[in-house]
Structures are given as structure tokens and as C-alpha cells.
Amino acid sequence: MGVPRSSAVAPFALALAVVLTACGGGGVHGKPGASGVRDPYFPKMGNGGYDVSHYGLTLSYDPRGKHLDGTAEITARATQNLSAFHLDLKGLDVEDVTVEGKAARWNRAGQELTVRPHDDLDKGETFRATVRYSGTPETITDPDTSEEGWLRTADGAVGLGEPTGSMAWFPGNHHPSDKASYDIRITVPEGLKAVSNGELTGETTAKGRTTFDWHTAEPMASYVATLAIGEYKISRSTTENGLPVYVAVDPTQVKASKKVLAQIPEIMDWEEYNFGPYPFASTGAIVDRGDDAGYALETQTRPFFPGAPDTKTLVHELAHQWYGDSVTPESWQDMWLNEGFATYAEWLWQEDHDGDTADEIFNSLYKGDYYNDPADNKAVWAFPPAKPTSAAHISDSPVYERGAMVLHKIRQAVGDDTFYDIIQGWAAIHRHGNADTDDFTAYVEKMAPDQDFSEIWKDWLYGEGKPDHP
């Protein structure tokens, strides 16, 4: 499957080509890139042999027919001599593939789209692969039973990607370690809005269809790419610093969400003060109906919420723009660097806004009376935050609450001045990049060289069970 007619050759010619290549006829003698990056929880996600720098997606969606037509132009650099490479794509029908404008051979096996370029690619070579595809995008069920990928809504659809869902609506290198810039052009029936990441650079209507052009210049992991289609009410504003704020709200949620969304400028100012300069060119939110998804998500520049969020959730998802979206985990094992930081942002917000202090929240969690349900209090200690037991548990309580407790232990050890230097410096030195837990512990130790953190790492970050706490 997937062999274009233009690449078919006579048996004699094919045999001759093989002989010439074996005799040094100019071939690069590349080998296929790996079909995965050996992530400890999602080993099939991502691909080896290349780094993507840009995705150009041209999409058209018909909500009534649930049909998506797409063309993905993927610009990448080969990190080895390549005879073939893989893209992650689940479902959908591939129509043709080209590499550098030449028809490429391809085949499908599960979520792997294997592409064999007409000419081998040299290590260091920048190339463009174009994939044309169509079909009904799939909803993917995570190991923890939550749903992601392409979620159909009452008036359209939304694409949510954490951890593997983006492969349901475009082909790519779908692992957080490979970030890229994006241009997303999406055409929908007139009357609907199509909202994505970054900045809206164009909106045109013709023949009953409207096309929206979205541009994300800063590197973005595919799991925080989003596309939301529906009858949204759009509001545009700016913060006091001039940062554009673009908010899309389902008409049924406008009244309920008005007050909390009006806090975005205040929250952004507070988070910049605490975490350092905002790493992107715009901010905002997408609010859909409560039954459209089972969770909020930190989609880059424009977090997604199923129903009107409360202030705590808004603070959490906007904090992810620094911790998770700009500083992105190297692997899914490092999720606590996302969720521990965003959870601790909630604690700091409460502390600064006449709520419980971070110390009071920490002590309540440790004592076991923070939640009304005893099972929820017990769940905090199910496993260490840096070692989730499986892919089904990377979003469990220890990654969030116990991850935040690790940060509070660091704060207790070094004091507020050094602590804020640490969290701001962490966001700055890895801005728009990737980092793992070892990078973080090494950075903390560098920032406070006279402090011994060994007990915090051993007992709170990696230790099983409930650590001792004076």
C-alpha cells in the first residue's frame, strides 16, 4: 500500500538500481530512523533520525459529516543518514506523501506511517515532507481511561493532545522532546469559529466557508497544540503590558465564565512577577461546554476548559505556560515538573490572596485532612512524583500534590529569596526547551551550593511511601 504509480519501475531497472547502489553509485547508504524514542511510558511515541522545526497544517473540517481533509507540510532536519523515517498518525487515510517534492513510498502499521524518500537524506540535511490525508478523526482513550485526540462537540470538535492525542488529527513526531513552530490554516462552515494556538493572522469567508490562519512562532510540543471548532463568542483585549488576550467561549458558558475570565490580566501580571517574563506572544482561553471533555488542558497560549473554570484552575493552566509549555519535559516520566509547579502556583496564589498559606496546605496534605475523602488523602502517597508506576498514573495525585510538596520542601530549605530565584531561573534557562528531573535537581543544587538536598531527593522526590516530616 502507498506506492505511487510514478515510483513503480520495471523489475530489471529495479535490480540494476540495487546493483549500482551496492557498487557506490552515489547512494547515501542511510538506514531507517527509529519508530519511537523509547519513552519509559509511551515507547511507540515519537521517532528517531530527525528533528522537526515547523508544521504547516492546511485543514478543512465538516462537522456534519465528521470529515477532515488535511495536508501537513513538515520541515525537519535529519540527525542521521536516513533511508526511511516514521511519523505518528492514528487512523485517517493517507492519500500521498512527497519528500522534497518527489513522490515517496509509504506504508502504514498501527500508528506508524513509514516514509521512504525517493533519495536518501544526508545527516544534517533539512527536508520537507508533505502528507495529504483525510477521514474521520478518532477519539483516543488514554491508559487512565480519559479521552483525547479528536473530541466531537455539540457544534463542532476539539483536538486535545495530552499525552498522545495529536496523532489523531495530524501526522508528526509526537513526543514532547521534539518541539516546533506551527502554522495552522483551518476552513470550516461559515458561522463557526476555528480557534488554535498563537496569533490569528487571517480570517476570510468565501462561498459559505471561513478560513482561519493561526501562527505559533515559539516552539511547541504537539501535545499542547489544539484546534477548537464551534459557535464561540470571541473577545479580544490586552493586558496592561500590551500582551494580546484572545478568548473563545461557547455561548452557553459566557455568563458563567465572564467574571473568572476577566481575571486573566491580573493573573498574568501576578505570574510574571513570580515566574519571570511570559514566554509567548499572546494569551487567552478556550471555554467549551462542560460535557465536551473531562479535563482542562494547558494548550499553549490558550488553555482549554470544559465549562467555566474557577480561579484556581485558571491560575494552574496559565502557570503551565511557563512550566510545561515553555519548559517542556524531556519524557513523560518528568510530568511532575509540569504538574508540581502548576499546583504550587495555586498554593502561592492562595497565599497571596488571603487564602491558606502554602505551609498550611502542605501540612494539611501531610496530616491527611486536606480532602474530605480519606481515599484522596491516601492517594497522595501512592508513589514518588518522579516515578509514576505506569502510563495510567502519570496524571495521578502524587505527580500534582506531592510534586508541589517537593517544591515546598526546597522553599523551606533555601528561603524565599533563593526559592524565587530558582523557579524564575529554571523558567529562564530552559525557555522554549526541554528538561528532565536530573536537570532540575542539578540546577537547584547549583543555585544553593551550601545546602544538602539529598534527603529531599531521596525521600520526597524518589522515595516510596510517606517520608518523615518534623
PDB file of C-alpha atoms in Angstrom, residues 209-468:
ATOM      1  CA  ARG A 209     -16.790  28.690   4.224  1.00  0.00           C
ATOM      2  CA  THR A 210     -14.495  30.622   6.558  1.00  0.00           C
ATOM      3  CA  THR A 211     -10.747  30.112   6.769  1.00  0.00           C
ATOM      4  CA  PHE A 212      -8.755  30.970   9.890  1.00  0.00           C
ATOM      5  CA  ASP A 213      -4.959  31.271   9.864  1.00  0.00           C
ATOM      6  CA  TRP A 214      -3.092  30.746  13.158  1.00  0.00           C
ATOM      7  CA  HIS A 215       0.642  31.234  13.676  1.00  0.00           C
ATOM      8  CA  THR A 216       2.769  29.974  16.573  1.00  0.00           C
ATOM      9  CA  ALA A 217       6.340  31.231  16.264  1.00  0.00           C
ATOM     10  CA  GLU A 218       7.637  29.813  19.543  1.00  0.00           C
ATOM     11  CA  PRO A 219       8.498  26.092  19.786  1.00  0.00           C
ATOM     12  CA  MET A 220       5.520  23.976  20.813  1.00  0.00           C
ATOM     13  CA  ALA A 221       5.207  20.318  21.785  1.00  0.00           C
ATOM     14  CA  SER A 222       2.440  18.669  19.786  1.00  0.00           C
ATOM     15  CA  TYR A 223       0.562  17.555  22.911  1.00  0.00           C
ATOM     16  CA  VAL A 224      -0.284  21.201  23.685  1.00  0.00           C
ATOM     17  CA  ALA A 225      -1.356  22.003  20.113  1.00  0.00           C
ATOM     18  CA  THR A 226      -5.108  22.451  19.866  1.00  0.00           C
ATOM     19  CA  LEU A 227      -7.864  23.133  17.393  1.00  0.00           C
ATOM     20  CA  ALA A 228     -11.359  24.036  18.610  1.00  0.00           C
ATOM     21  CA  ILE A 229     -14.285  24.436  16.215  1.00  0.00           C
ATOM     22  CA  GLY A 230     -17.652  25.776  17.310  1.00  0.00           C
ATOM     23  CA  GLU A 231     -20.048  28.714  17.666  1.00  0.00           C
ATOM     24  CA  TYR A 232     -17.742  30.603  20.006  1.00  0.00           C
ATOM     25  CA  LYS A 233     -18.185  34.124  21.260  1.00  0.00           C
ATOM     26  CA  ILE A 234     -14.819  35.829  20.770  1.00  0.00           C
ATOM     27  CA  SER A 235     -13.357  38.605  22.902  1.00  0.00           C
ATOM     28  CA  ARG A 236     -10.072  40.405  22.349  1.00  0.00           C
ATOM     29  CA  SER A 237      -8.221  42.619  24.799  1.00  0.00           C
ATOM     30  CA  THR A 238      -4.728  43.320  26.090  1.00  0.00           C
ATOM     31  CA  THR A 239      -3.036  43.240  29.460  1.00  0.00           C
ATOM     32  CA  GLU A 240      -1.503  46.394  30.959  1.00  0.00           C
ATOM     33  CA  ASN A 241       1.793  45.306  29.376  1.00  0.00           C
ATOM     34  CA  GLY A 242       0.182  45.153  25.943  1.00  0.00           C
ATOM     35  CA  LEU A 243       0.008  41.346  25.702  1.00  0.00           C
ATOM     36  CA  PRO A 244      -2.863  40.284  23.384  1.00  0.00           C
ATOM     37  CA  VAL A 245      -5.605  38.252  25.083  1.00  0.00           C
ATOM     38  CA  TYR A 246      -7.848  36.136  22.808  1.00  0.00           C
ATOM     39  CA  VAL A 247     -10.716  34.321  24.494  1.00  0.00           C
ATOM     40  CA  ALA A 248     -13.246  31.968  22.847  1.00  0.00           C
ATOM     41  CA  VAL A 249     -16.293  30.913  24.867  1.00  0.00           C
ATOM     42  CA  ASP A 250     -19.179  28.616  23.988  1.00  0.00           C
ATOM     43  CA  PRO A 251     -22.401  30.681  24.071  1.00  0.00           C
ATOM     44  CA  THR A 252     -23.804  28.512  26.875  1.00  0.00           C
ATOM     45  CA  GLN A 253     -20.806  29.369  29.085  1.00  0.00           C
ATOM     46  CA  VAL A 254     -20.499  33.122  28.535  1.00  0.00           C
ATOM     47  CA  LYS A 255     -22.416  34.226  31.621  1.00  0.00           C
ATOM     48  CA  ALA A 256     -20.865  31.646  33.970  1.00  0.00           C
ATOM     49  CA  SER A 257     -17.294  32.338  32.855  1.00  0.00           C
ATOM     50  CA  LYS A 258     -17.370  36.128  32.477  1.00  0.00           C
ATOM     51  CA  LYS A 259     -16.149  37.012  35.980  1.00  0.00           C
ATOM     52  CA  VAL A 260     -13.304  34.495  36.166  1.00  0.00           C
ATOM     53  CA  LEU A 261     -12.024  35.154  32.635  1.00  0.00           C
ATOM     54  CA  ALA A 262     -11.898  38.851  33.448  1.00  0.00           C
ATOM     55  CA  GLN A 263      -9.111  37.901  35.888  1.00  0.00           C
ATOM     56  CA  ILE A 264      -6.728  36.793  33.125  1.00  0.00           C
ATOM     57  CA  PRO A 265      -4.814  40.116  33.012  1.00  0.00           C
ATOM     58  CA  GLU A 266      -4.461  40.142  36.814  1.00  0.00           C
ATOM     59  CA  ILE A 267      -3.323  36.503  36.904  1.00  0.00           C
ATOM     60  CA  MET A 268      -0.847  37.059  34.087  1.00  0.00           C
ATOM     61  CA  ASP A 269       0.682  40.050  35.887  1.00  0.00           C
ATOM     62  CA  TRP A 270       0.937  38.052  39.130  1.00  0.00           C
ATOM     63  CA  GLU A 271       2.520  35.069  37.372  1.00  0.00           C
ATOM     64  CA  GLU A 272       5.032  37.233  35.527  1.00  0.00           C
ATOM     65  CA  TYR A 273       6.032  38.782  38.858  1.00  0.00           C
ATOM     66  CA  ASN A 274       6.556  35.335  40.395  1.00  0.00           C
ATOM     67  CA  PHE A 275       7.791  33.256  37.449  1.00  0.00           C
ATOM     68  CA  GLY A 276       9.535  35.775  35.224  1.00  0.00           C
ATOM     69  CA  PRO A 277       8.757  37.151  31.736  1.00  0.00           C
ATOM     70  CA  TYR A 278       5.881  35.475  29.917  1.00  0.00           C
ATOM     71  CA  PRO A 279       7.389  33.211  27.229  1.00  0.00           C
ATOM     72  CA  PHE A 280       4.836  33.680  24.431  1.00  0.00           C
ATOM     73  CA  ALA A 281       3.361  36.404  22.227  1.00  0.00           C
ATOM     74  CA  SER A 282      -0.279  36.116  23.322  1.00  0.00           C
ATOM     75  CA  THR A 283      -2.506  34.502  25.916  1.00  0.00           C
ATOM     76  CA  GLY A 284      -6.178  33.661  26.396  1.00  0.00           C
ATOM     77  CA  ALA A 285      -8.531  30.738  26.889  1.00  0.00           C
ATOM     78  CA  ILE A 286     -10.998  28.401  25.195  1.00  0.00           C
ATOM     79  CA  VAL A 287     -14.126  27.538  27.183  1.00  0.00           C
ATOM     80  CA  ASP A 288     -16.382  24.824  25.809  1.00  0.00           C
ATOM     81  CA  ARG A 289     -19.382  23.049  27.280  1.00  0.00           C
ATOM     82  CA  GLY A 290     -18.942  21.034  30.437  1.00  0.00           C
ATOM     83  CA  ASP A 291     -19.533  17.681  28.765  1.00  0.00           C
ATOM     84  CA  ASP A 292     -17.191  18.269  25.808  1.00  0.00           C
ATOM     85  CA  ALA A 293     -14.130  16.929  27.674  1.00  0.00           C
ATOM     86  CA  GLY A 294     -13.356  15.523  31.084  1.00  0.00           C
ATOM     87  CA  TYR A 295     -10.490  17.855  31.982  1.00  0.00           C
ATOM     88  CA  ALA A 296      -8.838  21.235  31.458  1.00  0.00           C
ATOM     89  CA  LEU A 297      -5.598  21.298  29.470  1.00  0.00           C
ATOM     90  CA  GLU A 298      -2.708  23.759  29.199  1.00  0.00           C
ATOM     91  CA  THR A 299      -2.887  24.091  25.406  1.00  0.00           C
ATOM     92  CA  GLN A 300      -0.154  26.579  24.534  1.00  0.00           C
ATOM     93  CA  THR A 301      -1.102  30.274  24.808  1.00  0.00           C
ATOM     94  CA  ARG A 302      -4.789  29.354  25.042  1.00  0.00           C
ATOM     95  CA  PRO A 303      -5.703  26.802  27.762  1.00  0.00           C
ATOM     96  CA  PHE A 304      -8.824  24.702  27.200  1.00  0.00           C
ATOM     97  CA  PHE A 305     -11.591  24.409  29.809  1.00  0.00           C
ATOM     98  CA  PRO A 306     -14.693  22.174  29.749  1.00  0.00           C
ATOM     99  CA  GLY A 307     -17.146  24.657  31.224  1.00  0.00           C
ATOM    100  CA  ALA A 308     -16.433  27.843  33.139  1.00  0.00           C
ATOM    101  CA  PRO A 309     -13.257  27.381  35.215  1.00  0.00           C
ATOM    102  CA  ASP A 310     -12.748  28.535  38.765  1.00  0.00           C
ATOM    103  CA  THR A 311      -9.891  30.889  39.601  1.00  0.00           C
ATOM    104  CA  LYS A 312      -7.679  28.109  40.953  1.00  0.00           C
ATOM    105  CA  THR A 313      -7.908  26.131  37.707  1.00  0.00           C
ATOM    106  CA  LEU A 314      -7.263  29.235  35.611  1.00  0.00           C
ATOM    107  CA  VAL A 315      -4.148  30.018  37.682  1.00  0.00           C
ATOM    108  CA  HIS A 316      -2.996  26.397  37.264  1.00  0.00           C
ATOM    109  CA  GLU A 317      -3.355  26.224  33.486  1.00  0.00           C
ATOM    110  CA  LEU A 318      -1.829  29.649  32.890  1.00  0.00           C
ATOM    111  CA  ALA A 319       1.153  28.721  35.111  1.00  0.00           C
ATOM    112  CA  HIS A 320       1.730  25.799  32.754  1.00  0.00           C
ATOM    113  CA  GLN A 321       2.647  28.287  30.053  1.00  0.00           C
ATOM    114  CA  TRP A 322       5.953  28.652  31.903  1.00  0.00           C
ATOM    115  CA  TYR A 323       6.173  25.133  33.362  1.00  0.00           C
ATOM    116  CA  GLY A 324       5.199  22.528  30.779  1.00  0.00           C
ATOM    117  CA  ASP A 325       4.666  24.578  27.628  1.00  0.00           C
ATOM    118  CA  SER A 326       7.837  26.697  27.563  1.00  0.00           C
ATOM    119  CA  VAL A 327       9.942  24.384  29.758  1.00  0.00           C
ATOM    120  CA  THR A 328       8.714  21.045  28.437  1.00  0.00           C
ATOM    121  CA  PRO A 329       9.507  17.644  29.963  1.00  0.00           C
ATOM    122  CA  GLU A 330      12.116  15.542  28.210  1.00  0.00           C
ATOM    123  CA  SER A 331       9.939  12.460  28.733  1.00  0.00           C
ATOM    124  CA  TRP A 332       6.583  11.623  30.276  1.00  0.00           C
ATOM    125  CA  GLN A 333       8.376  10.436  33.403  1.00  0.00           C
ATOM    126  CA  ASP A 334       9.096  14.104  34.140  1.00  0.00           C
ATOM    127  CA  MET A 335       5.420  15.142  34.335  1.00  0.00           C
ATOM    128  CA  TRP A 336       5.822  16.342  37.922  1.00  0.00           C
ATOM    129  CA  LEU A 337       7.903  19.236  36.528  1.00  0.00           C
ATOM    130  CA  ASN A 338       4.668  20.336  34.837  1.00  0.00           C
ATOM    131  CA  GLU A 339       2.053  19.479  37.405  1.00  0.00           C
ATOM    132  CA  GLY A 340       4.020  20.015  40.605  1.00  0.00           C
ATOM    133  CA  PHE A 341       4.898  23.545  39.505  1.00  0.00           C
ATOM    134  CA  ALA A 342       1.357  24.408  38.343  1.00  0.00           C
ATOM    135  CA  THR A 343      -0.123  23.008  41.565  1.00  0.00           C
ATOM    136  CA  TYR A 344       2.336  25.003  43.632  1.00  0.00           C
ATOM    137  CA  ALA A 345       1.301  28.091  41.654  1.00  0.00           C
ATOM    138  CA  GLU A 346      -2.223  27.524  43.032  1.00  0.00           C
ATOM    139  CA  TRP A 347      -0.811  27.426  46.576  1.00  0.00           C
ATOM    140  CA  LEU A 348       1.156  30.620  46.035  1.00  0.00           C
ATOM    141  CA  TRP A 349      -1.904  32.380  44.598  1.00  0.00           C
ATOM    142  CA  GLN A 350      -3.967  31.408  47.643  1.00  0.00           C
ATOM    143  CA  GLU A 351      -1.167  32.543  49.932  1.00  0.00           C
ATOM    144  CA  ASP A 352      -1.058  35.958  48.224  1.00  0.00           C
ATOM    145  CA  HIS A 353      -4.852  36.364  48.076  1.00  0.00           C
ATOM    146  CA  ASP A 354      -5.940  35.839  51.687  1.00  0.00           C
ATOM    147  CA  GLY A 355      -6.284  32.078  51.439  1.00  0.00           C
ATOM    148  CA  ASP A 356      -4.385  29.275  53.140  1.00  0.00           C
ATOM    149  CA  THR A 357      -0.618  29.623  53.058  1.00  0.00           C
ATOM    150  CA  ALA A 358       1.495  27.113  51.165  1.00  0.00           C
ATOM    151  CA  ASP A 359       2.762  25.895  54.526  1.00  0.00           C
ATOM    152  CA  GLU A 360      -0.794  25.283  55.759  1.00  0.00           C
ATOM    153  CA  ILE A 361      -1.695  23.370  52.593  1.00  0.00           C
ATOM    154  CA  PHE A 362       1.496  21.302  52.822  1.00  0.00           C
ATOM    155  CA  ASN A 363       0.829  20.419  56.480  1.00  0.00           C
ATOM    156  CA  SER A 364      -2.802  19.539  55.794  1.00  0.00           C
ATOM    157  CA  LEU A 365      -1.782  17.199  52.972  1.00  0.00           C
ATOM    158  CA  TYR A 366       0.851  15.611  55.176  1.00  0.00           C
ATOM    159  CA  LYS A 367      -1.546  15.196  58.091  1.00  0.00           C
ATOM    160  CA  GLY A 368      -4.148  13.668  55.784  1.00  0.00           C
ATOM    161  CA  ASP A 369      -7.093  16.003  56.319  1.00  0.00           C
ATOM    162  CA  TYR A 370      -6.821  18.176  53.199  1.00  0.00           C
ATOM    163  CA  TYR A 371      -9.511  16.306  51.246  1.00  0.00           C
ATOM    164  CA  ASN A 372     -12.908  15.268  52.550  1.00  0.00           C
ATOM    165  CA  ASP A 373     -12.466  11.756  51.177  1.00  0.00           C
ATOM    166  CA  PRO A 374      -9.824   9.752  53.088  1.00  0.00           C
ATOM    167  CA  ALA A 375      -9.005   7.852  49.885  1.00  0.00           C
ATOM    168  CA  ASP A 376      -7.925  11.112  48.230  1.00  0.00           C
ATOM    169  CA  ASN A 377      -5.627  11.937  51.138  1.00  0.00           C
ATOM    170  CA  LYS A 378      -4.101   8.462  50.981  1.00  0.00           C
ATOM    171  CA  ALA A 379      -3.621   8.676  47.198  1.00  0.00           C
ATOM    172  CA  VAL A 380      -1.025  11.442  47.612  1.00  0.00           C
ATOM    173  CA  TRP A 381       1.468   8.821  48.839  1.00  0.00           C
ATOM    174  CA  ALA A 382       0.765   6.116  46.241  1.00  0.00           C
ATOM    175  CA  PHE A 383       4.162   6.536  44.535  1.00  0.00           C
ATOM    176  CA  PRO A 384       7.016   9.051  44.254  1.00  0.00           C
ATOM    177  CA  PRO A 385       6.278  12.041  41.989  1.00  0.00           C
ATOM    178  CA  ALA A 386       9.325  11.344  39.787  1.00  0.00           C
ATOM    179  CA  LYS A 387       8.483   7.648  39.369  1.00  0.00           C
ATOM    180  CA  PRO A 388       4.846   7.065  38.316  1.00  0.00           C
ATOM    181  CA  THR A 389       4.082   3.362  38.352  1.00  0.00           C
ATOM    182  CA  SER A 390       2.810   3.235  34.745  1.00  0.00           C
ATOM    183  CA  ALA A 391       1.419   5.297  31.882  1.00  0.00           C
ATOM    184  CA  ALA A 392      -2.016   5.080  33.517  1.00  0.00           C
ATOM    185  CA  HIS A 393      -0.754   7.069  36.522  1.00  0.00           C
ATOM    186  CA  ILE A 394       1.260   9.969  35.081  1.00  0.00           C
ATOM    187  CA  SER A 395      -1.607  12.318  35.962  1.00  0.00           C
ATOM    188  CA  ASP A 396      -2.344  10.945  39.429  1.00  0.00           C
ATOM    189  CA  SER A 397      -2.260  12.839  42.713  1.00  0.00           C
ATOM    190  CA  PRO A 398       1.426  12.222  43.606  1.00  0.00           C
ATOM    191  CA  VAL A 399       2.537  13.957  40.398  1.00  0.00           C
ATOM    192  CA  TYR A 400       0.490  17.028  41.355  1.00  0.00           C
ATOM    193  CA  GLU A 401       0.273  17.347  45.136  1.00  0.00           C
ATOM    194  CA  ARG A 402       3.423  15.521  46.143  1.00  0.00           C
ATOM    195  CA  GLY A 403       5.265  17.249  43.296  1.00  0.00           C
ATOM    196  CA  ALA A 404       4.193  20.579  44.805  1.00  0.00           C
ATOM    197  CA  MET A 405       5.324  19.337  48.216  1.00  0.00           C
ATOM    198  CA  VAL A 406       8.831  18.753  46.810  1.00  0.00           C
ATOM    199  CA  LEU A 407       8.929  22.399  45.760  1.00  0.00           C
ATOM    200  CA  HIS A 408       7.743  23.485  49.196  1.00  0.00           C
ATOM    201  CA  LYS A 409      10.492  21.442  50.849  1.00  0.00           C
ATOM    202  CA  ILE A 410      13.024  23.239  48.640  1.00  0.00           C
ATOM    203  CA  ARG A 411      11.498  26.577  49.630  1.00  0.00           C
ATOM    204  CA  GLN A 412      11.725  25.671  53.304  1.00  0.00           C
ATOM    205  CA  ALA A 413      15.361  24.677  52.865  1.00  0.00           C
ATOM    206  CA  VAL A 414      16.604  27.742  50.979  1.00  0.00           C
ATOM    207  CA  GLY A 415      14.240  30.554  51.980  1.00  0.00           C
ATOM    208  CA  ASP A 416      12.000  32.701  49.811  1.00  0.00           C
ATOM    209  CA  ASP A 417      14.661  34.830  48.090  1.00  0.00           C
ATOM    210  CA  THR A 418      16.630  31.870  46.762  1.00  0.00           C
ATOM    211  CA  PHE A 419      13.479  29.868  46.051  1.00  0.00           C
ATOM    212  CA  TYR A 420      12.085  32.519  43.729  1.00  0.00           C
ATOM    213  CA  ASP A 421      15.500  32.840  42.096  1.00  0.00           C
ATOM    214  CA  ILE A 422      15.323  29.082  41.472  1.00  0.00           C
ATOM    215  CA  ILE A 423      11.853  28.942  39.913  1.00  0.00           C
ATOM    216  CA  GLN A 424      12.402  32.065  37.811  1.00  0.00           C
ATOM    217  CA  GLY A 425      15.855  30.943  36.731  1.00  0.00           C
ATOM    218  CA  TRP A 426      14.554  27.478  35.839  1.00  0.00           C
ATOM    219  CA  ALA A 427      11.944  29.030  33.548  1.00  0.00           C
ATOM    220  CA  ALA A 428      14.563  31.307  32.006  1.00  0.00           C
ATOM    221  CA  ILE A 429      17.444  28.924  31.276  1.00  0.00           C
ATOM    222  CA  HIS A 430      15.169  26.284  29.688  1.00  0.00           C
ATOM    223  CA  ARG A 431      12.826  28.767  27.973  1.00  0.00           C
ATOM    224  CA  HIS A 432      11.289  27.119  24.883  1.00  0.00           C
ATOM    225  CA  GLY A 433      13.315  23.963  25.528  1.00  0.00           C
ATOM    226  CA  ASN A 434      13.172  20.580  27.240  1.00  0.00           C
ATOM    227  CA  ALA A 435      14.450  19.412  30.597  1.00  0.00           C
ATOM    228  CA  ASP A 436      14.238  16.413  32.889  1.00  0.00           C
ATOM    229  CA  THR A 437      14.296  15.765  36.619  1.00  0.00           C
ATOM    230  CA  ASP A 438      18.075  15.364  36.754  1.00  0.00           C
ATOM    231  CA  ASP A 439      18.421  18.776  35.097  1.00  0.00           C
ATOM    232  CA  PHE A 440      16.199  20.267  37.789  1.00  0.00           C
ATOM    233  CA  THR A 441      17.922  18.716  40.788  1.00  0.00           C
ATOM    234  CA  ALA A 442      21.317  19.747  39.404  1.00  0.00           C
ATOM    235  CA  TYR A 443      20.059  23.299  38.890  1.00  0.00           C
ATOM    236  CA  VAL A 444      18.699  23.551  42.431  1.00  0.00           C
ATOM    237  CA  GLU A 445      21.991  22.313  43.843  1.00  0.00           C
ATOM    238  CA  LYS A 446      23.890  24.848  41.725  1.00  0.00           C
ATOM    239  CA  MET A 447      21.667  27.690  42.950  1.00  0.00           C
ATOM    240  CA  ALA A 448      22.122  26.730  46.619  1.00  0.00           C
ATOM    241  CA  PRO A 449      25.564  25.060  46.775  1.00  0.00           C
ATOM    242  CA  ASP A 450      25.790  25.202  50.585  1.00  0.00           C
ATOM    243  CA  GLN A 451      22.537  23.301  51.070  1.00  0.00           C
ATOM    244  CA  ASP A 452      22.292  19.493  51.239  1.00  0.00           C
ATOM    245  CA  PHE A 453      19.253  18.363  49.228  1.00  0.00           C
ATOM    246  CA  SER A 454      19.998  14.639  49.338  1.00  0.00           C
ATOM    247  CA  GLU A 455      17.204  13.863  51.818  1.00  0.00           C
ATOM    248  CA  ILE A 456      14.649  15.819  49.791  1.00  0.00           C
ATOM    249  CA  TRP A 457      15.580  13.957  46.615  1.00  0.00           C
ATOM    250  CA  LYS A 458      15.754  10.563  48.325  1.00  0.00           C
ATOM    251  CA  ASP A 459      12.638  10.803  50.482  1.00  0.00           C
ATOM    252  CA  TRP A 460      10.297  13.265  48.764  1.00  0.00           C
ATOM    253  CA  LEU A 461      11.135  13.071  45.071  1.00  0.00           C
ATOM    254  CA  TYR A 462      12.058   9.410  44.657  1.00  0.00           C
ATOM    255  CA  GLY A 463      11.147   7.740  47.949  1.00  0.00           C
ATOM    256  CA  GLU A 464       8.365   5.227  48.326  1.00  0.00           C
ATOM    257  CA  GLY A 465       5.661   5.867  50.915  1.00  0.00           C
ATOM    258  CA  LYS A 466       5.195   8.799  53.251  1.00  0.00           C
ATOM    259  CA  PRO A 467       8.503  10.439  54.266  1.00  0.00           C
ATOM    260  CA  ASP A 468       9.272  11.554  57.783  1.00  0.00           C
TER     261      ASP A 468
END
